[in-house]
Amino acid sequence: MNTHFHAIIPAGGSGTRLWPLSRKATPKFLHDVLGTGRSLIQSTWDRVAPLVGPGNVWVVTGESHRDQVAEQLPEMPVHKILAEPSPKDSAAAIGLATMLIAKEDPDAIVGSFSADHSITNVDEFRLVIDQACIAAETGDIVTIGIMPRNPATAYGYIETGDLLGLDGAPTARRAMAFAEKPAASTARAYVNSGRYRWNAGMFIARASALLEVLETEDPTLYAGLSRIAEAWGTDAQSEVLAEVWPGLEKRAIDYVVAEPAAAAGRVIVIPGDFGWDDVGDFDSVARLRQPVPGEPAGVISIGRNCDLLEIDASGVVFSESEHPRTVAIVGLDDLVVVDTEDVLLITSRSHAQDVKKAVSAAGERGLDDLL
């Protein structure tokens, strides 16, 4: 174990495509979305804590979620749960955590791992991250490029170049460029070329290297975060946070650090094929929970208090109702049913991306208590 390796877990976002399971008050990372017995953030902890040690895990989350995160991760030092007064996207979240880590450990290597993703082959994941830590010693920014399963249009892509021949990181390649979420025809061209990987938003780097790029590319954001970091842990923390945080620009770490560093030839890609999924919608959930090949497809039940009756049907049913309920599905395929105390959602896997439209409609009708 590299004692200078620290994991940052950004835990934000409202997960509108997983509504009504995911709400502003209880976003998707707090839920056992996959029926494993562990919430998504708990599963993330289970993956990364053995890599860095429990004392080297940092979570950045919203102020309103801090207590819930602390309750779900009782092994974690509470002072390493960093609470944001308002959402400012990943550059501010990861930047602040990196500054606080660098104050504690000037030789730190940091790795950012989202709180709401799924990885099925944890052993392979850890081998890939081991390579990434070695590659980060070069002073470059390292990212993980996921082997595409299909020409997906919901993910950004990374164009990869030649092997670098790094000792201890034999699969490391130069990142040529980051690409935005593409149109379907472009995605097919990317996948067919064999040069592109999905961008999973995992970044590993020396803390000093990441902060150097951040300062160069966005000096205003860097200066604001520096003021907050200097006051952190002092009597002035709350006052400085309240003064500076609202004025910080909302920007993703990809735009502030990864893309400029790639353009300067300072990003390394470690290819990864370990069953990654961003659990972005109910179709993702159904795919991750579907039977193994050869087993009959049916209706998967996740949650509590649900007595399922299925006749010639397939799909997934979530139940978070406090009271026992029988759900009967007859003659329907690829159905998604989400049953909560105040909302019943019925959709199909093919329309899973459109669930966020229902959230928008509820907001337009003033149904704020459902959001």
PDB file of C-alpha atoms in Angstrom, residues 42-266:
ATOM      1  CA  GLN A  42     -20.561   2.301   0.658  1.00  0.00           C
ATOM      2  CA  SER A  43     -19.523   0.145  -2.299  1.00  0.00           C
ATOM      3  CA  THR A  44     -17.123   2.884  -3.398  1.00  0.00           C
ATOM      4  CA  TRP A  45     -15.629   2.929   0.106  1.00  0.00           C
ATOM      5  CA  ASP A  46     -15.300  -0.874  -0.011  1.00  0.00           C
ATOM      6  CA  ARG A  47     -13.262  -0.567  -3.234  1.00  0.00           C
ATOM      7  CA  VAL A  48     -10.946   2.303  -2.381  1.00  0.00           C
ATOM      8  CA  ALA A  49     -10.326   2.033   1.384  1.00  0.00           C
ATOM      9  CA  PRO A  50      -8.152  -1.099   0.974  1.00  0.00           C
ATOM     10  CA  LEU A  51      -6.076   0.775  -1.642  1.00  0.00           C
ATOM     11  CA  VAL A  52      -5.277   3.800   0.507  1.00  0.00           C
ATOM     12  CA  GLY A  53      -6.162   2.891   4.096  1.00  0.00           C
ATOM     13  CA  PRO A  54      -9.288   4.111   5.935  1.00  0.00           C
ATOM     14  CA  GLY A  55      -7.503   7.238   7.164  1.00  0.00           C
ATOM     15  CA  ASN A  56      -6.696   8.379   3.629  1.00  0.00           C
ATOM     16  CA  VAL A  57     -10.251   8.529   2.242  1.00  0.00           C
ATOM     17  CA  TRP A  58     -11.871  11.959   1.795  1.00  0.00           C
ATOM     18  CA  VAL A  59     -15.497  12.588   0.779  1.00  0.00           C
ATOM     19  CA  VAL A  60     -16.768  15.876  -0.626  1.00  0.00           C
ATOM     20  CA  THR A  61     -20.547  16.197  -0.388  1.00  0.00           C
ATOM     21  CA  GLY A  62     -23.307  18.708   0.154  1.00  0.00           C
ATOM     22  CA  GLU A  63     -23.833  20.214   3.585  1.00  0.00           C
ATOM     23  CA  SER A  64     -27.284  18.596   3.773  1.00  0.00           C
ATOM     24  CA  HIS A  65     -25.820  15.117   3.131  1.00  0.00           C
ATOM     25  CA  ARG A  66     -22.870  15.205   5.532  1.00  0.00           C
ATOM     26  CA  ASP A  67     -24.675  13.449   8.402  1.00  0.00           C
ATOM     27  CA  GLN A  68     -26.067  10.752   6.092  1.00  0.00           C
ATOM     28  CA  VAL A  69     -22.605  10.070   4.675  1.00  0.00           C
ATOM     29  CA  ALA A  70     -21.132   9.892   8.186  1.00  0.00           C
ATOM     30  CA  GLU A  71     -23.857   7.430   9.205  1.00  0.00           C
ATOM     31  CA  GLN A  72     -23.235   5.202   6.174  1.00  0.00           C
ATOM     32  CA  LEU A  73     -19.429   5.306   6.558  1.00  0.00           C
ATOM     33  CA  PRO A  74     -18.869   4.917  10.308  1.00  0.00           C
ATOM     34  CA  GLU A  75     -15.233   3.838   9.815  1.00  0.00           C
ATOM     35  CA  MET A  76     -14.377   7.186   8.255  1.00  0.00           C
ATOM     36  CA  PRO A  77     -12.881  10.105  10.223  1.00  0.00           C
ATOM     37  CA  VAL A  78     -15.663  12.711  10.329  1.00  0.00           C
ATOM     38  CA  HIS A  79     -13.284  15.625   9.699  1.00  0.00           C
ATOM     39  CA  LYS A  80     -12.484  14.110   6.290  1.00  0.00           C
ATOM     40  CA  ILE A  81     -16.091  14.522   5.136  1.00  0.00           C
ATOM     41  CA  LEU A  82     -15.900  17.940   3.484  1.00  0.00           C
ATOM     42  CA  ALA A  83     -19.269  19.696   3.248  1.00  0.00           C
ATOM     43  CA  GLU A  84     -19.984  22.108   0.376  1.00  0.00           C
ATOM     44  CA  PRO A  85     -22.445  24.930   1.140  1.00  0.00           C
ATOM     45  CA  SER A  86     -23.745  24.646  -2.454  1.00  0.00           C
ATOM     46  CA  PRO A  87     -22.928  22.573  -5.560  1.00  0.00           C
ATOM     47  CA  LYS A  88     -19.952  23.935  -7.506  1.00  0.00           C
ATOM     48  CA  ASP A  89     -19.121  20.928  -9.715  1.00  0.00           C
ATOM     49  CA  SER A  90     -16.053  18.730  -9.544  1.00  0.00           C
ATOM     50  CA  ALA A  91     -13.216  21.225 -10.037  1.00  0.00           C
ATOM     51  CA  ALA A  92     -13.982  23.037  -6.776  1.00  0.00           C
ATOM     52  CA  ALA A  93     -14.732  19.825  -4.873  1.00  0.00           C
ATOM     53  CA  ILE A  94     -11.627  17.933  -5.979  1.00  0.00           C
ATOM     54  CA  GLY A  95      -9.463  21.062  -5.873  1.00  0.00           C
ATOM     55  CA  LEU A  96     -10.340  21.823  -2.247  1.00  0.00           C
ATOM     56  CA  ALA A  97      -9.830  18.217  -1.129  1.00  0.00           C
ATOM     57  CA  THR A  98      -6.475  18.107  -2.934  1.00  0.00           C
ATOM     58  CA  MET A  99      -5.311  21.304  -1.200  1.00  0.00           C
ATOM     59  CA  LEU A 100      -6.247  19.944   2.230  1.00  0.00           C
ATOM     60  CA  ILE A 101      -4.507  16.644   1.468  1.00  0.00           C
ATOM     61  CA  ALA A 102      -1.370  18.463   0.281  1.00  0.00           C
ATOM     62  CA  LYS A 103      -1.294  20.451   3.547  1.00  0.00           C
ATOM     63  CA  GLU A 104      -1.337  17.164   5.451  1.00  0.00           C
ATOM     64  CA  ASP A 105       0.961  15.242   3.090  1.00  0.00           C
ATOM     65  CA  PRO A 106       3.106  17.294   0.646  1.00  0.00           C
ATOM     66  CA  ASP A 107       4.131  14.083  -1.175  1.00  0.00           C
ATOM     67  CA  ALA A 108       0.539  12.942  -1.693  1.00  0.00           C
ATOM     68  CA  ILE A 109      -0.862  11.237  -4.756  1.00  0.00           C
ATOM     69  CA  VAL A 110      -4.615  11.793  -5.049  1.00  0.00           C
ATOM     70  CA  GLY A 111      -7.195   9.720  -6.860  1.00  0.00           C
ATOM     71  CA  SER A 112     -10.768  10.821  -7.571  1.00  0.00           C
ATOM     72  CA  PHE A 113     -13.450   8.119  -7.613  1.00  0.00           C
ATOM     73  CA  SER A 114     -17.131   8.968  -8.007  1.00  0.00           C
ATOM     74  CA  ALA A 115     -19.500   7.928  -5.218  1.00  0.00           C
ATOM     75  CA  ASP A 116     -22.206   6.600  -7.537  1.00  0.00           C
ATOM     76  CA  HIS A 117     -20.514   4.221  -9.982  1.00  0.00           C
ATOM     77  CA  SER A 118     -20.512   0.425 -10.110  1.00  0.00           C
ATOM     78  CA  ILE A 119     -17.479  -1.825 -10.670  1.00  0.00           C
ATOM     79  CA  THR A 120     -17.979  -5.575 -10.865  1.00  0.00           C
ATOM     80  CA  ASN A 121     -14.345  -6.782 -11.063  1.00  0.00           C
ATOM     81  CA  VAL A 122     -12.750  -5.137  -8.032  1.00  0.00           C
ATOM     82  CA  ASP A 123      -9.507  -7.129  -8.250  1.00  0.00           C
ATOM     83  CA  GLU A 124      -8.863  -5.906 -11.805  1.00  0.00           C
ATOM     84  CA  PHE A 125      -9.813  -2.367 -10.764  1.00  0.00           C
ATOM     85  CA  ARG A 126      -7.163  -2.394  -8.045  1.00  0.00           C
ATOM     86  CA  LEU A 127      -4.496  -3.667 -10.446  1.00  0.00           C
ATOM     87  CA  VAL A 128      -5.321  -0.813 -12.839  1.00  0.00           C
ATOM     88  CA  ILE A 129      -5.152   1.767 -10.030  1.00  0.00           C
ATOM     89  CA  ASP A 130      -1.779   0.345  -8.942  1.00  0.00           C
ATOM     90  CA  GLN A 131      -0.488   1.101 -12.457  1.00  0.00           C
ATOM     91  CA  ALA A 132      -2.052   4.562 -12.324  1.00  0.00           C
ATOM     92  CA  CYS A 133      -0.208   5.403  -9.087  1.00  0.00           C
ATOM     93  CA  ILE A 134       3.101   4.381 -10.635  1.00  0.00           C
ATOM     94  CA  ALA A 135       2.355   6.434 -13.763  1.00  0.00           C
ATOM     95  CA  ALA A 136       1.438   9.451 -11.608  1.00  0.00           C
ATOM     96  CA  GLU A 137       4.973   9.500 -10.223  1.00  0.00           C
ATOM     97  CA  THR A 138       6.031  10.966 -13.591  1.00  0.00           C
ATOM     98  CA  GLY A 139       4.232  14.192 -12.667  1.00  0.00           C
ATOM     99  CA  ASP A 140       1.600  13.761 -15.378  1.00  0.00           C
ATOM    100  CA  ILE A 141      -2.165  13.567 -14.800  1.00  0.00           C
ATOM    101  CA  VAL A 142      -3.381   9.965 -15.094  1.00  0.00           C
ATOM    102  CA  THR A 143      -6.883   8.907 -16.089  1.00  0.00           C
ATOM    103  CA  ILE A 144      -8.586   5.538 -16.551  1.00  0.00           C
ATOM    104  CA  GLY A 145      -9.945   4.771 -20.019  1.00  0.00           C
ATOM    105  CA  ILE A 146     -12.746   2.193 -19.983  1.00  0.00           C
ATOM    106  CA  MET A 147     -12.901  -0.337 -22.820  1.00  0.00           C
ATOM    107  CA  PRO A 148     -16.178   0.516 -24.629  1.00  0.00           C
ATOM    108  CA  ARG A 149     -18.877  -2.162 -24.597  1.00  0.00           C
ATOM    109  CA  ASN A 150     -20.794  -0.386 -27.346  1.00  0.00           C
ATOM    110  CA  PRO A 151     -20.833   2.962 -29.215  1.00  0.00           C
ATOM    111  CA  ALA A 152     -22.478   4.774 -26.303  1.00  0.00           C
ATOM    112  CA  THR A 153     -23.502   8.405 -26.730  1.00  0.00           C
ATOM    113  CA  ALA A 154     -23.933   9.028 -22.983  1.00  0.00           C
ATOM    114  CA  TYR A 155     -20.203   9.082 -22.207  1.00  0.00           C
ATOM    115  CA  GLY A 156     -17.252  11.247 -23.134  1.00  0.00           C
ATOM    116  CA  TYR A 157     -14.299   9.551 -24.841  1.00  0.00           C
ATOM    117  CA  ILE A 158     -10.502   9.663 -24.577  1.00  0.00           C
ATOM    118  CA  GLU A 159      -8.317   9.249 -27.656  1.00  0.00           C
ATOM    119  CA  THR A 160      -5.286   7.126 -26.798  1.00  0.00           C
ATOM    120  CA  GLY A 161      -1.840   7.157 -28.385  1.00  0.00           C
ATOM    121  CA  ASP A 162       1.253   4.971 -28.200  1.00  0.00           C
ATOM    122  CA  LEU A 163       2.399   2.821 -25.309  1.00  0.00           C
ATOM    123  CA  LEU A 164       4.818   4.704 -23.056  1.00  0.00           C
ATOM    124  CA  GLY A 165       6.900   1.752 -21.847  1.00  0.00           C
ATOM    125  CA  LEU A 166       6.705   2.743 -18.169  1.00  0.00           C
ATOM    126  CA  ASP A 167       8.188   0.280 -15.686  1.00  0.00           C
ATOM    127  CA  GLY A 168       5.378  -0.983 -13.461  1.00  0.00           C
ATOM    128  CA  ALA A 169       2.689   0.468 -15.742  1.00  0.00           C
ATOM    129  CA  PRO A 170       2.991  -1.594 -18.938  1.00  0.00           C
ATOM    130  CA  THR A 171      -0.423  -0.638 -20.354  1.00  0.00           C
ATOM    131  CA  ALA A 172       0.088   3.138 -19.948  1.00  0.00           C
ATOM    132  CA  ARG A 173      -0.522   5.190 -23.088  1.00  0.00           C
ATOM    133  CA  ARG A 174      -0.424   8.880 -23.901  1.00  0.00           C
ATOM    134  CA  ALA A 175      -3.816  10.599 -23.948  1.00  0.00           C
ATOM    135  CA  MET A 176      -4.111  12.520 -27.197  1.00  0.00           C
ATOM    136  CA  ALA A 177      -7.391  14.321 -26.505  1.00  0.00           C
ATOM    137  CA  PHE A 178     -10.695  14.232 -24.629  1.00  0.00           C
ATOM    138  CA  ALA A 179     -13.902  14.179 -26.690  1.00  0.00           C
ATOM    139  CA  GLU A 180     -17.379  15.318 -25.634  1.00  0.00           C
ATOM    140  CA  LYS A 181     -20.384  12.997 -25.673  1.00  0.00           C
ATOM    141  CA  PRO A 182     -20.646  12.181 -29.396  1.00  0.00           C
ATOM    142  CA  ALA A 183     -23.447  11.655 -31.884  1.00  0.00           C
ATOM    143  CA  ALA A 184     -24.195   7.997 -32.657  1.00  0.00           C
ATOM    144  CA  SER A 185     -22.245   7.956 -35.940  1.00  0.00           C
ATOM    145  CA  THR A 186     -19.206   9.519 -34.280  1.00  0.00           C
ATOM    146  CA  ALA A 187     -19.403   7.074 -31.377  1.00  0.00           C
ATOM    147  CA  ARG A 188     -19.385   4.156 -33.841  1.00  0.00           C
ATOM    148  CA  ALA A 189     -16.315   5.593 -35.565  1.00  0.00           C
ATOM    149  CA  TYR A 190     -14.586   5.990 -32.191  1.00  0.00           C
ATOM    150  CA  VAL A 191     -15.238   2.406 -31.144  1.00  0.00           C
ATOM    151  CA  ASN A 192     -14.386   0.935 -34.533  1.00  0.00           C
ATOM    152  CA  SER A 193     -11.039   2.741 -34.567  1.00  0.00           C
ATOM    153  CA  GLY A 194      -9.891   0.903 -31.449  1.00  0.00           C
ATOM    154  CA  ARG A 195      -8.125   4.076 -30.215  1.00  0.00           C
ATOM    155  CA  TYR A 196     -10.855   5.479 -27.985  1.00  0.00           C
ATOM    156  CA  ARG A 197     -11.884   4.672 -24.423  1.00  0.00           C
ATOM    157  CA  TRP A 198     -14.794   5.861 -22.324  1.00  0.00           C
ATOM    158  CA  ASN A 199     -13.989   8.644 -19.893  1.00  0.00           C
ATOM    159  CA  ALA A 200     -15.052   7.413 -16.436  1.00  0.00           C
ATOM    160  CA  GLY A 201     -13.945  10.605 -14.696  1.00  0.00           C
ATOM    161  CA  MET A 202     -11.240   8.912 -12.614  1.00  0.00           C
ATOM    162  CA  PHE A 203      -8.092  11.009 -12.204  1.00  0.00           C
ATOM    163  CA  ILE A 204      -4.918  10.069 -10.340  1.00  0.00           C
ATOM    164  CA  ALA A 205      -2.048  12.536  -9.918  1.00  0.00           C
ATOM    165  CA  ARG A 206       0.485  13.977  -7.579  1.00  0.00           C
ATOM    166  CA  ALA A 207      -1.377  16.577  -5.555  1.00  0.00           C
ATOM    167  CA  SER A 208       1.275  19.138  -6.494  1.00  0.00           C
ATOM    168  CA  ALA A 209       0.870  18.378 -10.215  1.00  0.00           C
ATOM    169  CA  LEU A 210      -2.918  18.662 -10.168  1.00  0.00           C
ATOM    170  CA  LEU A 211      -2.769  21.947  -8.263  1.00  0.00           C
ATOM    171  CA  GLU A 212      -0.149  23.303 -10.641  1.00  0.00           C
ATOM    172  CA  VAL A 213      -2.458  22.760 -13.625  1.00  0.00           C
ATOM    173  CA  LEU A 214      -5.425  24.172 -11.693  1.00  0.00           C
ATOM    174  CA  GLU A 215      -3.505  27.333 -10.816  1.00  0.00           C
ATOM    175  CA  THR A 216      -2.351  27.819 -14.417  1.00  0.00           C
ATOM    176  CA  GLU A 217      -5.722  27.175 -16.051  1.00  0.00           C
ATOM    177  CA  ASP A 218      -8.057  28.861 -13.561  1.00  0.00           C
ATOM    178  CA  PRO A 219      -6.126  31.184 -11.245  1.00  0.00           C
ATOM    179  CA  THR A 220      -9.323  32.736  -9.873  1.00  0.00           C
ATOM    180  CA  LEU A 221     -10.746  29.383  -8.773  1.00  0.00           C
ATOM    181  CA  TYR A 222      -7.338  28.397  -7.410  1.00  0.00           C
ATOM    182  CA  ALA A 223      -7.076  31.606  -5.384  1.00  0.00           C
ATOM    183  CA  GLY A 224     -10.561  31.173  -3.896  1.00  0.00           C
ATOM    184  CA  LEU A 225      -9.923  27.558  -2.933  1.00  0.00           C
ATOM    185  CA  SER A 226      -6.555  28.538  -1.443  1.00  0.00           C
ATOM    186  CA  ARG A 227      -8.246  31.053   0.876  1.00  0.00           C
ATOM    187  CA  ILE A 228     -10.685  28.384   2.026  1.00  0.00           C
ATOM    188  CA  ALA A 229      -7.954  25.767   2.497  1.00  0.00           C
ATOM    189  CA  GLU A 230      -5.820  28.164   4.554  1.00  0.00           C
ATOM    190  CA  ALA A 231      -8.743  28.822   6.909  1.00  0.00           C
ATOM    191  CA  TRP A 232      -9.861  25.171   7.103  1.00  0.00           C
ATOM    192  CA  GLY A 233      -9.684  23.801  10.607  1.00  0.00           C
ATOM    193  CA  THR A 234      -9.333  27.248  12.176  1.00  0.00           C
ATOM    194  CA  ASP A 235     -11.860  29.507  13.902  1.00  0.00           C
ATOM    195  CA  ALA A 236     -12.196  31.397  10.617  1.00  0.00           C
ATOM    196  CA  GLN A 237     -13.276  28.363   8.549  1.00  0.00           C
ATOM    197  CA  SER A 238     -17.031  29.031   8.549  1.00  0.00           C
ATOM    198  CA  GLU A 239     -16.643  32.737   7.909  1.00  0.00           C
ATOM    199  CA  VAL A 240     -14.215  32.324   4.997  1.00  0.00           C
ATOM    200  CA  LEU A 241     -16.237  29.467   3.492  1.00  0.00           C
ATOM    201  CA  ALA A 242     -19.432  31.548   3.599  1.00  0.00           C
ATOM    202  CA  GLU A 243     -17.639  34.520   2.043  1.00  0.00           C
ATOM    203  CA  VAL A 244     -15.690  32.777  -0.732  1.00  0.00           C
ATOM    204  CA  TRP A 245     -17.607  29.651  -1.736  1.00  0.00           C
ATOM    205  CA  PRO A 246     -20.703  31.329  -3.308  1.00  0.00           C
ATOM    206  CA  GLY A 247     -18.492  33.238  -5.753  1.00  0.00           C
ATOM    207  CA  LEU A 248     -16.600  30.193  -7.037  1.00  0.00           C
ATOM    208  CA  GLU A 249     -17.214  29.250 -10.656  1.00  0.00           C
ATOM    209  CA  LYS A 250     -19.023  25.979 -11.393  1.00  0.00           C
ATOM    210  CA  ARG A 251     -16.653  23.991 -13.611  1.00  0.00           C
ATOM    211  CA  ALA A 252     -15.878  20.313 -14.111  1.00  0.00           C
ATOM    212  CA  ILE A 253     -12.392  18.977 -13.421  1.00  0.00           C
ATOM    213  CA  ASP A 254     -12.309  17.655 -17.009  1.00  0.00           C
ATOM    214  CA  TYR A 255     -12.419  21.190 -18.435  1.00  0.00           C
ATOM    215  CA  VAL A 256     -10.146  22.838 -15.876  1.00  0.00           C
ATOM    216  CA  VAL A 257      -7.428  20.184 -15.559  1.00  0.00           C
ATOM    217  CA  ALA A 258      -7.754  17.139 -17.823  1.00  0.00           C
ATOM    218  CA  GLU A 259      -8.368  18.730 -21.221  1.00  0.00           C
ATOM    219  CA  PRO A 260      -5.693  21.462 -20.951  1.00  0.00           C
ATOM    220  CA  ALA A 261      -3.183  18.939 -19.586  1.00  0.00           C
ATOM    221  CA  ALA A 262      -3.937  16.562 -22.476  1.00  0.00           C
ATOM    222  CA  ALA A 263      -3.412  19.374 -24.986  1.00  0.00           C
ATOM    223  CA  ALA A 264      -0.008  19.957 -23.368  1.00  0.00           C
ATOM    224  CA  GLY A 265       0.898  16.262 -23.623  1.00  0.00           C
ATOM    225  CA  ARG A 266       0.663  15.738 -19.870  1.00  0.00           C
TER     226      ARG A 266
END
